[in-house]
Amino acid sequence: MIDMVSHSEMHLPFNEGYVKAVSLAFPSRRIVFAACSGHVKNLKRTIEHLPNVEFKVVPQFDELLEGHSHHHPIYGRKAAKFYTNWIKENFDLENIGLITILGARAPMINVMKRFWKKMPGECHYLQHNQLGISMDWRSRNPIERYFDYISVLKRGLPKNQKLIVLELGLDEVIVDIAPAMKGSVEVIEHPVLQTEWLPPTSPNLEGPIKVAFLGHCGRGKGFDTFCDIAKKFSSSRLEFYAIGKENSSQAADFDTSSLCIAPSKTHLAREKFVELLRQIDLVCLPLPSSVSYVSSGSIIDAFAAAKPLITSTNQSHRAIKEKYGEFGVLASEKTDFYDFFEELANNPERALEYYEKWKETTIKIRESRSESSIACLFTRLMK
């Protein structure tokens, strides 16, 4: 497994759960995890005890771009070739059963798909937010556009290579955009880290009912809408919290005066994040439509804590509901959020009459995404 995108703190809970699941699925196989030195150091603290896992250090992708964007057709491919050369120099290629590129960008897929095409093992390109970013912006330069993420998908993948998406419904999104990917996309539901599972709780309807926004506090995740909701409905019976780091470039755009806790100006330690989440009754994520193309880690955090969600409807959330049942309220329009919170402020018993059912669903979801459950999925995929 190679993660050349994540910095020291990025994707740590996901990588911990994913490596644990792979370790459980293949207990007799040697598993190597490679990332930048800071990420490896942090990940070792939680999974170094796994007997079949070892670590290697590689530079981050951006460090190899010589100041250029990863969209650059020359420098992007040059950076990608560093990793294929590193793989060739450090491993017996014929003996690799599976290689996973975590957070694979377009240049890496472009180079790796040809490099790995005739290898006996499989190659998985795991998607975090690559599709969401690509759907939000594409270069107008025809050369850059030919090599970008969407174009890569539209050309399809060799038979021994798969794109891995981390949420239900995203496989259908991919095939709608790139029909050539049919048969080359697999869903591995985002692991819900068992060490962060919190005991289920119920709100005190006498108040205050505590509502939180989780994760990166920027317009791209709907933090502007959350602040507006807090300003309108904050009271002694309804409190609003931001549990995450502020977007420093957008911070001045948000009125956080109605929040009991404002976004952290620095990285929020994971332990502190989980402890704050423990005290919350509901998670509110008014995600914009672009988040239809990505598995939101904040949604996973809510499931881990058994907290019902008030969030936007999209293909992924509809697919989760279809498989597991209602886990909160899915809002089709921005006004749906305001309607819910108006009822919550005036009649909490009615607004939360299905709270226990929602909570039971979140527990079912997190159990189905435990390391052992994901491990069982791996063994089926690799047969």
mmCIF file of C-alpha atoms in Angstrom:
data_model
loop_
_atom_site.group_PDB
_atom_site.id
_atom_site.type_symbol
_atom_site.label_atom_id
_atom_site.label_comp_id
_atom_site.label_asym_id
_atom_site.label_seq_id
_atom_site.Cartn_x
_atom_site.Cartn_y
_atom_site.Cartn_z
ATOM 1 C CA MET A 1 0.000 0.000 0.000
ATOM 2 C CA ILE A 2 1.389 3.366 -1.024
ATOM 3 C CA ASP A 3 -0.056 6.675 0.166
ATOM 4 C CA MET A 4 1.918 9.416 -1.557
ATOM 5 C CA VAL A 5 -0.770 12.072 -1.037
ATOM 6 C CA SER A 6 -1.358 12.217 2.744
ATOM 7 C CA HIS A 7 0.662 14.498 4.995
ATOM 8 C CA SER A 8 1.454 13.624 8.616
ATOM 9 C CA GLU A 9 -2.128 13.966 9.930
ATOM 10 C CA MET A 10 -4.188 13.359 6.795
ATOM 11 C CA HIS A 11 -6.358 10.198 6.493
ATOM 12 C CA LEU A 12 -4.822 8.630 9.620
ATOM 13 C CA PRO A 13 -8.069 7.069 10.964
ATOM 14 C CA PHE A 14 -8.911 5.702 7.522
ATOM 15 C CA ASN A 15 -5.444 4.251 6.938
ATOM 16 C CA GLU A 16 -5.463 2.692 10.399
ATOM 17 C CA GLY A 17 -8.771 0.935 9.766
ATOM 18 C CA TYR A 18 -7.843 -0.053 6.221
ATOM 19 C CA VAL A 19 -4.467 -1.553 7.132
ATOM 20 C CA LYS A 20 -6.018 -3.418 10.071
ATOM 21 C CA ALA A 21 -8.649 -4.888 7.740
ATOM 22 C CA VAL A 22 -6.057 -5.980 5.158
ATOM 23 C CA SER A 23 -3.930 -7.494 7.933
ATOM 24 C CA LEU A 24 -6.911 -9.507 9.169
ATOM 25 C CA ALA A 25 -7.852 -10.606 5.654
ATOM 26 C CA PHE A 26 -4.363 -11.851 4.774
ATOM 27 C CA PRO A 27 -2.703 -12.895 8.059
ATOM 28 C CA SER A 28 -0.028 -14.995 6.361
ATOM 29 C CA ARG A 29 0.979 -12.387 3.785
ATOM 30 C CA ARG A 30 3.640 -9.697 4.114
ATOM 31 C CA ILE A 31 1.967 -6.277 4.053
ATOM 32 C CA VAL A 32 3.963 -3.118 3.395
ATOM 33 C CA PHE A 33 2.610 0.371 4.033
ATOM 34 C CA ALA A 34 4.517 3.324 2.550
ATOM 35 C CA ALA A 35 3.940 7.052 3.076
ATOM 36 C CA CYS A 36 5.824 10.195 4.066
ATOM 37 C CA SER A 37 7.899 9.980 7.254
ATOM 38 C CA GLY A 38 5.483 11.978 9.437
ATOM 39 C CA HIS A 39 2.500 9.877 8.383
ATOM 40 C CA VAL A 40 4.378 6.632 8.952
ATOM 41 C CA LYS A 41 5.493 7.827 12.388
ATOM 42 C CA ASN A 42 1.930 8.677 13.426
ATOM 43 C CA LEU A 43 0.400 5.496 11.995
ATOM 44 C CA LYS A 44 2.987 3.311 13.715
ATOM 45 C CA ARG A 45 1.634 4.444 17.081
ATOM 46 C CA THR A 46 -1.599 2.554 16.498
ATOM 47 C CA ILE A 47 -0.733 -0.402 14.240
ATOM 48 C CA GLU A 48 2.954 -1.174 14.752
ATOM 49 C CA HIS A 49 1.898 -4.194 16.804
ATOM 50 C CA LEU A 50 0.407 -5.942 13.753
ATOM 51 C CA PRO A 51 2.805 -8.854 13.098
ATOM 52 C CA ASN A 52 2.506 -8.963 9.298
ATOM 53 C CA VAL A 53 2.751 -5.206 8.638
ATOM 54 C CA GLU A 54 5.945 -3.286 7.948
ATOM 55 C CA PHE A 55 6.561 0.332 6.997
ATOM 56 C CA LYS A 56 8.563 2.203 4.401
ATOM 57 C CA VAL A 57 9.020 5.920 3.785
ATOM 58 C CA VAL A 58 8.453 7.609 0.416
ATOM 59 C CA PRO A 59 8.281 11.328 -0.404
ATOM 60 C CA GLN A 60 4.922 13.015 -0.878
ATOM 61 C CA PHE A 61 3.792 13.390 -4.461
ATOM 62 C CA ASP A 62 3.751 17.201 -4.280
ATOM 63 C CA GLU A 63 7.417 17.278 -3.243
ATOM 64 C CA LEU A 64 8.346 15.693 -6.577
ATOM 65 C CA LEU A 65 6.506 18.189 -8.791
ATOM 66 C CA GLU A 66 9.271 20.828 -8.695
ATOM 67 C CA GLY A 67 6.736 23.541 -7.899
ATOM 68 C CA HIS A 68 4.292 22.572 -10.655
ATOM 69 C CA SER A 69 0.670 21.405 -10.345
ATOM 70 C CA HIS A 70 -0.007 17.678 -10.410
ATOM 71 C CA HIS A 71 -2.176 18.444 -13.458
ATOM 72 C CA HIS A 72 0.989 19.233 -15.435
ATOM 73 C CA PRO A 73 1.275 16.455 -18.063
ATOM 74 C CA ILE A 74 5.093 16.310 -17.834
ATOM 75 C CA TYR A 75 5.860 16.929 -14.161
ATOM 76 C CA GLY A 76 2.864 14.918 -12.975
ATOM 77 C CA ARG A 77 3.971 11.863 -14.937
ATOM 78 C CA LYS A 78 7.586 12.390 -13.891
ATOM 79 C CA ALA A 79 6.544 12.331 -10.225
ATOM 80 C CA ALA A 80 4.434 9.216 -10.815
ATOM 81 C CA LYS A 81 7.359 7.413 -12.441
ATOM 82 C CA PHE A 82 9.384 7.944 -9.276
ATOM 83 C CA TYR A 83 6.973 5.587 -7.501
ATOM 84 C CA THR A 84 6.887 2.939 -10.216
ATOM 85 C CA ASN A 85 10.698 2.946 -10.191
ATOM 86 C CA TRP A 86 10.659 2.721 -6.384
ATOM 87 C CA ILE A 87 8.286 -0.254 -6.535
ATOM 88 C CA LYS A 88 10.511 -1.983 -9.102
ATOM 89 C CA GLU A 89 13.654 -1.396 -7.014
ATOM 90 C CA ASN A 90 12.180 -2.537 -3.690
ATOM 91 C CA PHE A 91 9.955 -5.515 -4.529
ATOM 92 C CA ASP A 92 9.773 -8.683 -6.563
ATOM 93 C CA LEU A 93 6.983 -7.615 -8.904
ATOM 94 C CA GLU A 94 5.977 -11.167 -9.794
ATOM 95 C CA ASN A 95 5.362 -11.931 -6.109
ATOM 96 C CA ILE A 96 3.021 -8.996 -5.347
ATOM 97 C CA GLY A 97 -0.550 -10.225 -4.991
ATOM 98 C CA LEU A 98 -2.068 -6.765 -4.557
ATOM 99 C CA ILE A 99 -0.750 -3.233 -4.704
ATOM 100 C CA THR A 100 -2.995 -0.379 -3.534
ATOM 101 C CA ILE A 101 -2.436 3.264 -4.421
ATOM 102 C CA LEU A 102 -4.218 5.227 -1.701
ATOM 103 C CA GLY A 103 -5.680 8.500 -2.955
ATOM 104 C CA ALA A 104 -4.493 7.881 -6.513
ATOM 105 C CA ARG A 105 -4.297 10.992 -8.682
ATOM 106 C CA ALA A 106 -4.603 10.972 -12.453
ATOM 107 C CA PRO A 107 -0.838 11.026 -13.221
ATOM 108 C CA MET A 108 -0.303 8.009 -10.984
ATOM 109 C CA ILE A 109 -3.099 6.046 -12.650
ATOM 110 C CA ASN A 110 -1.863 7.049 -16.115
ATOM 111 C CA VAL A 111 1.643 5.765 -15.416
ATOM 112 C CA MET A 112 0.740 2.830 -13.175
ATOM 113 C CA LYS A 113 -1.910 1.327 -15.457
ATOM 114 C CA ARG A 114 0.688 0.741 -18.182
ATOM 115 C CA PHE A 115 3.415 -0.294 -15.728
ATOM 116 C CA TRP A 116 1.166 -2.898 -14.063
ATOM 117 C CA LYS A 117 -0.821 -4.101 -17.056
ATOM 118 C CA LYS A 118 1.032 -7.398 -17.515
ATOM 119 C CA MET A 119 1.684 -8.169 -13.843
ATOM 120 C CA PRO A 120 0.055 -11.252 -12.269
ATOM 121 C CA GLY A 121 -1.153 -9.381 -9.180
ATOM 122 C CA GLU A 122 -3.956 -6.830 -8.899
ATOM 123 C CA CYS A 123 -3.662 -3.070 -8.565
ATOM 124 C CA HIS A 124 -6.264 -1.014 -6.698
ATOM 125 C CA TYR A 125 -6.585 2.757 -7.084
ATOM 126 C CA LEU A 126 -8.347 3.942 -3.968
ATOM 127 C CA GLN A 127 -10.363 7.140 -4.326
ATOM 128 C CA HIS A 128 -10.719 9.728 -1.577
ATOM 129 C CA ASN A 129 -11.711 13.112 -3.018
ATOM 130 C CA GLN A 130 -10.102 12.823 -6.441
ATOM 131 C CA LEU A 131 -13.418 12.649 -8.295
ATOM 132 C CA GLY A 132 -15.005 15.465 -6.282
ATOM 133 C CA ILE A 133 -12.086 17.792 -6.998
ATOM 134 C CA SER A 134 -12.144 16.873 -10.688
ATOM 135 C CA MET A 135 -15.876 17.464 -11.019
ATOM 136 C CA ASP A 136 -15.477 20.839 -9.314
ATOM 137 C CA TRP A 137 -12.726 22.060 -11.667
ATOM 138 C CA ARG A 138 -11.102 20.874 -14.904
ATOM 139 C CA SER A 139 -8.403 22.611 -16.895
ATOM 140 C CA ARG A 140 -9.389 24.127 -20.218
ATOM 141 C CA ASN A 141 -5.988 23.233 -21.617
ATOM 142 C CA PRO A 142 -6.736 20.293 -23.984
ATOM 143 C CA ILE A 143 -3.444 18.562 -23.200
ATOM 144 C CA GLU A 144 -3.922 18.780 -19.429
ATOM 145 C CA ARG A 145 -7.541 17.765 -19.871
ATOM 146 C CA TYR A 146 -6.534 14.642 -21.812
ATOM 147 C CA PHE A 147 -4.445 13.481 -18.847
ATOM 148 C CA ASP A 148 -6.821 14.512 -16.042
ATOM 149 C CA TYR A 149 -8.824 12.260 -13.725
ATOM 150 C CA ILE A 150 -12.080 12.266 -15.685
ATOM 151 C CA SER A 151 -10.306 11.448 -18.959
ATOM 152 C CA VAL A 152 -8.358 8.653 -17.286
ATOM 153 C CA LEU A 153 -11.590 7.074 -16.084
ATOM 154 C CA LYS A 154 -13.240 7.453 -19.483
ATOM 155 C CA ARG A 155 -10.431 5.384 -21.041
ATOM 156 C CA GLY A 156 -11.037 2.545 -18.566
ATOM 157 C CA LEU A 157 -8.585 0.222 -16.804
ATOM 158 C CA PRO A 158 -6.850 -3.087 -17.629
ATOM 159 C CA LYS A 159 -8.469 -6.262 -16.295
ATOM 160 C CA ASN A 160 -6.076 -6.627 -13.367
ATOM 161 C CA GLN A 161 -6.780 -3.108 -12.061
ATOM 162 C CA LYS A 162 -9.707 -1.674 -10.101
ATOM 163 C CA LEU A 163 -10.876 1.699 -8.879
ATOM 164 C CA ILE A 164 -11.932 1.448 -5.227
ATOM 165 C CA VAL A 165 -14.629 3.828 -3.995
ATOM 166 C CA LEU A 166 -15.380 4.120 -0.298
ATOM 167 C CA GLU A 167 -19.117 4.614 -0.209
ATOM 168 C CA LEU A 168 -22.257 2.971 -1.493
ATOM 169 C CA GLY A 169 -23.612 4.501 -4.686
ATOM 170 C CA LEU A 170 -20.318 6.012 -5.822
ATOM 171 C CA ASP A 171 -19.703 3.081 -8.174
ATOM 172 C CA GLU A 172 -22.872 4.067 -10.043
ATOM 173 C CA VAL A 173 -21.705 7.695 -10.160
ATOM 174 C CA ILE A 174 -18.392 6.593 -11.701
ATOM 175 C CA VAL A 175 -20.016 4.424 -14.368
ATOM 176 C CA ASP A 176 -22.482 7.199 -15.251
ATOM 177 C CA ILE A 177 -19.548 9.544 -15.879
ATOM 178 C CA ALA A 178 -17.253 6.954 -17.483
ATOM 179 C CA PRO A 179 -19.094 3.923 -18.962
ATOM 180 C CA ALA A 180 -15.726 2.303 -19.789
ATOM 181 C CA MET A 181 -15.265 1.764 -16.019
ATOM 182 C CA LYS A 182 -18.111 -0.760 -15.842
ATOM 183 C CA GLY A 183 -16.715 -3.881 -14.194
ATOM 184 C CA SER A 184 -13.644 -1.989 -12.966
ATOM 185 C CA VAL A 185 -15.153 -0.271 -9.903
ATOM 186 C CA GLU A 186 -15.514 -1.891 -6.484
ATOM 187 C CA VAL A 187 -17.116 -0.495 -3.338
ATOM 188 C CA ILE A 188 -15.312 -1.031 -0.058
ATOM 189 C CA GLU A 189 -17.374 0.843 2.512
ATOM 190 C CA HIS A 190 -15.270 3.309 4.484
ATOM 191 C CA PRO A 191 -14.025 1.556 7.667
ATOM 192 C CA VAL A 192 -15.410 2.892 10.943
ATOM 193 C CA LEU A 193 -12.488 2.714 13.333
ATOM 194 C CA GLN A 194 -13.521 0.477 16.242
ATOM 195 C CA THR A 195 -11.246 2.210 18.737
ATOM 196 C CA GLU A 196 -13.359 5.348 18.228
ATOM 197 C CA TRP A 197 -16.784 3.762 18.696
ATOM 198 C CA LEU A 198 -18.607 5.721 21.404
ATOM 199 C CA PRO A 199 -21.348 4.461 23.736
ATOM 200 C CA PRO A 200 -24.775 5.423 22.343
ATOM 201 C CA THR A 201 -26.554 8.264 24.143
ATOM 202 C CA SER A 202 -29.921 10.027 23.894
ATOM 203 C CA PRO A 203 -30.636 13.764 23.997
ATOM 204 C CA ASN A 204 -32.244 15.551 26.908
ATOM 205 C CA LEU A 205 -35.356 17.006 25.306
ATOM 206 C CA GLU A 206 -35.508 19.636 28.013
ATOM 207 C CA GLY A 207 -32.302 20.976 26.504
ATOM 208 C CA PRO A 208 -29.864 21.993 25.558
ATOM 209 C CA ILE A 209 -29.831 19.721 22.499
ATOM 210 C CA LYS A 210 -26.312 19.863 21.074
ATOM 211 C CA VAL A 211 -25.734 19.967 17.307
ATOM 212 C CA ALA A 212 -22.285 19.765 15.712
ATOM 213 C CA PHE A 213 -20.625 20.372 12.379
ATOM 214 C CA LEU A 214 -17.651 18.019 11.934
ATOM 215 C CA GLY A 215 -14.365 18.290 10.090
ATOM 216 C CA HIS A 216 -12.969 20.933 7.762
ATOM 217 C CA CYS A 217 -14.974 24.117 8.370
ATOM 218 C CA GLY A 218 -15.221 25.572 4.885
ATOM 219 C CA ARG A 219 -17.810 26.471 2.290
ATOM 220 C CA GLY A 220 -17.004 23.262 0.404
ATOM 221 C CA LYS A 221 -18.665 21.260 3.196
ATOM 222 C CA GLY A 222 -21.536 23.653 3.843
ATOM 223 C CA PHE A 223 -20.124 25.397 6.915
ATOM 224 C CA ASP A 224 -21.640 28.685 5.727
ATOM 225 C CA THR A 225 -25.127 27.142 5.882
ATOM 226 C CA PHE A 226 -24.404 25.643 9.305
ATOM 227 C CA CYS A 227 -23.399 29.080 10.659
ATOM 228 C CA ASP A 228 -26.603 30.586 9.270
ATOM 229 C CA ILE A 229 -28.675 27.862 10.943
ATOM 230 C CA ALA A 230 -26.878 28.452 14.255
ATOM 231 C CA LYS A 231 -27.457 32.212 14.049
ATOM 232 C CA LYS A 232 -31.190 31.708 13.498
ATOM 233 C CA PHE A 233 -31.916 28.902 15.973
ATOM 234 C CA SER A 234 -29.302 29.085 18.730
ATOM 235 C CA SER A 235 -30.950 29.322 22.162
ATOM 236 C CA SER A 236 -30.822 27.933 25.676
ATOM 237 C CA ARG A 237 -32.507 24.790 24.286
ATOM 238 C CA LEU A 238 -30.445 24.400 21.116
ATOM 239 C CA GLU A 239 -26.653 24.735 20.976
ATOM 240 C CA PHE A 240 -24.336 24.566 17.978
ATOM 241 C CA TYR A 241 -20.687 23.457 17.868
ATOM 242 C CA ALA A 242 -17.956 23.353 15.232
ATOM 243 C CA ILE A 243 -15.664 20.379 15.845
ATOM 244 C CA GLY A 244 -12.846 20.764 13.364
ATOM 245 C CA LYS A 245 -10.291 23.144 11.886
ATOM 246 C CA GLU A 246 -11.203 26.428 10.270
ATOM 247 C CA ASN A 247 -10.491 27.141 6.626
ATOM 248 C CA SER A 248 -8.059 30.012 7.181
ATOM 249 C CA SER A 249 -8.598 31.471 3.699
ATOM 250 C CA GLN A 250 -12.390 31.617 4.240
ATOM 251 C CA ALA A 251 -12.576 32.261 8.010
ATOM 252 C CA ALA A 252 -13.579 35.911 7.641
ATOM 253 C CA ASP A 253 -16.595 34.896 5.550
ATOM 254 C CA PHE A 254 -18.367 33.055 8.377
ATOM 255 C CA ASP A 255 -20.277 34.485 11.337
ATOM 256 C CA THR A 256 -19.405 32.052 14.128
ATOM 257 C CA SER A 257 -20.740 34.250 16.943
ATOM 258 C CA SER A 258 -23.659 31.878 17.626
ATOM 259 C CA LEU A 259 -21.455 28.805 18.045
ATOM 260 C CA CYS A 260 -20.670 27.463 21.510
ATOM 261 C CA ILE A 261 -17.377 26.206 20.078
ATOM 262 C CA ALA A 262 -15.845 27.903 17.040
ATOM 263 C CA PRO A 263 -13.531 26.092 14.580
ATOM 264 C CA SER A 264 -10.019 25.416 15.838
ATOM 265 C CA LYS A 265 -7.379 27.677 14.308
ATOM 266 C CA THR A 266 -4.820 24.854 14.396
ATOM 267 C CA HIS A 267 -5.002 21.115 13.860
ATOM 268 C CA LEU A 268 -7.489 19.598 16.315
ATOM 269 C CA ALA A 269 -5.962 16.549 18.003
ATOM 270 C CA ARG A 270 -7.929 13.410 17.236
ATOM 271 C CA GLU A 271 -8.412 12.636 20.935
ATOM 272 C CA LYS A 272 -9.942 16.079 21.482
ATOM 273 C CA PHE A 273 -12.146 15.658 18.380
ATOM 274 C CA VAL A 274 -13.567 12.370 19.668
ATOM 275 C CA GLU A 275 -14.071 13.731 23.192
ATOM 276 C CA LEU A 276 -16.047 16.723 21.896
ATOM 277 C CA LEU A 277 -18.113 14.475 19.637
ATOM 278 C CA ARG A 278 -18.990 12.333 22.662
ATOM 279 C CA GLN A 279 -21.015 15.248 24.083
ATOM 280 C CA ILE A 280 -23.085 15.861 20.930
ATOM 281 C CA ASP A 281 -26.665 14.738 20.190
ATOM 282 C CA LEU A 282 -26.918 15.403 16.431
ATOM 283 C CA VAL A 283 -24.468 15.956 13.597
ATOM 284 C CA CYS A 284 -25.497 18.487 10.955
ATOM 285 C CA LEU A 285 -23.667 18.470 7.616
ATOM 286 C CA PRO A 286 -25.403 20.615 4.959
ATOM 287 C CA LEU A 287 -23.070 19.317 2.251
ATOM 288 C CA PRO A 288 -23.152 20.901 -1.224
ATOM 289 C CA SER A 289 -23.833 18.811 -4.316
ATOM 290 C CA SER A 290 -20.110 18.379 -5.143
ATOM 291 C CA VAL A 291 -19.783 16.115 -2.085
ATOM 292 C CA SER A 292 -21.886 13.580 -3.993
ATOM 293 C CA TYR A 293 -18.574 12.474 -5.485
ATOM 294 C CA VAL A 294 -16.699 11.689 -2.284
ATOM 295 C CA SER A 295 -17.008 9.609 0.870
ATOM 296 C CA SER A 296 -17.144 12.193 3.664
ATOM 297 C CA GLY A 297 -15.004 11.292 6.660
ATOM 298 C CA SER A 298 -17.311 13.410 8.820
ATOM 299 C CA ILE A 299 -20.225 11.098 7.987
ATOM 300 C CA ILE A 300 -18.056 8.173 9.119
ATOM 301 C CA ASP A 301 -17.173 10.003 12.348
ATOM 302 C CA ALA A 302 -20.889 10.403 13.085
ATOM 303 C CA PHE A 303 -21.473 6.683 12.540
ATOM 304 C CA ALA A 304 -18.545 5.811 14.818
ATOM 305 C CA ALA A 305 -20.076 7.929 17.579
ATOM 306 C CA ALA A 306 -23.615 6.578 16.953
ATOM 307 C CA LYS A 307 -24.876 10.112 16.304
ATOM 308 C CA PRO A 308 -27.847 10.592 13.947
ATOM 309 C CA LEU A 309 -27.266 12.919 11.005
ATOM 310 C CA ILE A 310 -29.071 15.877 9.520
ATOM 311 C CA THR A 311 -27.422 16.023 6.110
ATOM 312 C CA SER A 312 -27.938 16.544 2.398
ATOM 313 C CA THR A 313 -29.421 13.890 0.194
ATOM 314 C CA ASN A 314 -27.191 12.543 -2.572
ATOM 315 C CA GLN A 315 -26.705 9.259 -4.377
ATOM 316 C CA SER A 316 -24.375 7.921 -1.711
ATOM 317 C CA HIS A 317 -26.597 8.827 1.251
ATOM 318 C CA ARG A 318 -29.638 7.379 -0.502
ATOM 319 C CA ALA A 319 -27.733 4.132 -1.054
ATOM 320 C CA ILE A 320 -26.748 3.960 2.635
ATOM 321 C CA LYS A 321 -30.366 4.506 3.649
ATOM 322 C CA GLU A 322 -31.551 1.862 1.186
ATOM 323 C CA LYS A 323 -29.156 -0.729 2.608
ATOM 324 C CA TYR A 324 -29.354 0.039 6.326
ATOM 325 C CA GLY A 325 -32.427 2.190 6.982
ATOM 326 C CA GLU A 326 -32.911 5.766 8.165
ATOM 327 C CA PHE A 327 -29.937 7.244 10.017
ATOM 328 C CA GLY A 328 -31.368 10.741 10.386
ATOM 329 C CA VAL A 329 -32.865 13.354 8.083
ATOM 330 C CA LEU A 330 -31.850 13.714 4.429
ATOM 331 C CA ALA A 331 -32.522 17.228 3.183
ATOM 332 C CA SER A 332 -33.178 17.726 -0.540
ATOM 333 C CA GLU A 333 -33.115 21.534 -0.361
ATOM 334 C CA LYS A 334 -31.417 24.070 1.894
ATOM 335 C CA THR A 335 -34.841 25.081 3.190
ATOM 336 C CA ASP A 336 -35.329 21.514 4.493
ATOM 337 C CA PHE A 337 -32.546 22.131 7.019
ATOM 338 C CA TYR A 338 -34.249 25.296 8.261
ATOM 339 C CA ASP A 339 -37.615 23.528 8.466
ATOM 340 C CA PHE A 340 -36.143 20.729 10.574
ATOM 341 C CA PHE A 341 -34.398 23.057 13.006
ATOM 342 C CA GLU A 342 -37.466 25.242 13.356
ATOM 343 C CA GLU A 343 -39.419 22.178 14.431
ATOM 344 C CA LEU A 344 -36.561 21.045 16.672
ATOM 345 C CA ALA A 345 -36.570 24.437 18.394
ATOM 346 C CA ASN A 346 -40.351 24.515 18.856
ATOM 347 C CA ASN A 347 -41.263 20.860 19.268
ATOM 348 C CA PRO A 348 -38.191 18.676 19.992
ATOM 349 C CA GLU A 349 -40.304 15.635 20.923
ATOM 350 C CA ARG A 350 -41.852 15.574 17.466
ATOM 351 C CA ALA A 351 -38.639 16.462 15.596
ATOM 352 C CA LEU A 352 -36.758 13.650 17.325
ATOM 353 C CA GLU A 353 -39.507 11.043 17.560
ATOM 354 C CA TYR A 354 -37.397 8.637 15.458
ATOM 355 C CA TYR A 355 -34.113 9.391 17.232
ATOM 356 C CA GLU A 356 -33.764 5.902 18.765
ATOM 357 C CA LYS A 357 -34.411 4.284 15.386
ATOM 358 C CA TRP A 358 -31.819 6.544 13.757
ATOM 359 C CA LYS A 359 -29.321 5.685 16.478
ATOM 360 C CA GLU A 360 -29.875 1.944 16.015
ATOM 361 C CA THR A 361 -29.168 2.343 12.302
ATOM 362 C CA THR A 362 -25.866 4.162 12.939
ATOM 363 C CA ILE A 363 -24.838 1.311 15.230
ATOM 364 C CA LYS A 364 -25.725 -1.235 12.525
ATOM 365 C CA ILE A 365 -23.693 0.746 9.986
ATOM 366 C CA ARG A 366 -20.582 0.967 12.134
ATOM 367 C CA GLU A 367 -20.716 -2.733 12.972
ATOM 368 C CA SER A 368 -20.909 -3.618 9.270
ATOM 369 C CA ARG A 369 -17.829 -1.435 8.665
ATOM 370 C CA SER A 370 -15.643 -2.805 11.425
ATOM 371 C CA GLU A 371 -12.134 -3.991 10.544
ATOM 372 C CA SER A 372 -13.285 -7.627 10.667
ATOM 373 C CA SER A 373 -16.267 -6.962 8.370
ATOM 374 C CA ILE A 374 -14.099 -5.121 5.835
ATOM 375 C CA ALA A 375 -11.579 -7.986 6.048
ATOM 376 C CA CYS A 376 -14.295 -10.457 5.011
ATOM 377 C CA LEU A 377 -15.067 -8.258 2.009
ATOM 378 C CA PHE A 378 -11.384 -8.247 1.024
ATOM 379 C CA THR A 379 -11.212 -12.033 1.049
ATOM 380 C CA ARG A 380 -14.246 -12.225 -1.255
ATOM 381 C CA LEU A 381 -12.832 -9.590 -3.623
ATOM 382 C CA MET A 382 -9.488 -11.320 -3.962
ATOM 383 C CA LYS A 383 -10.813 -14.815 -4.691
#
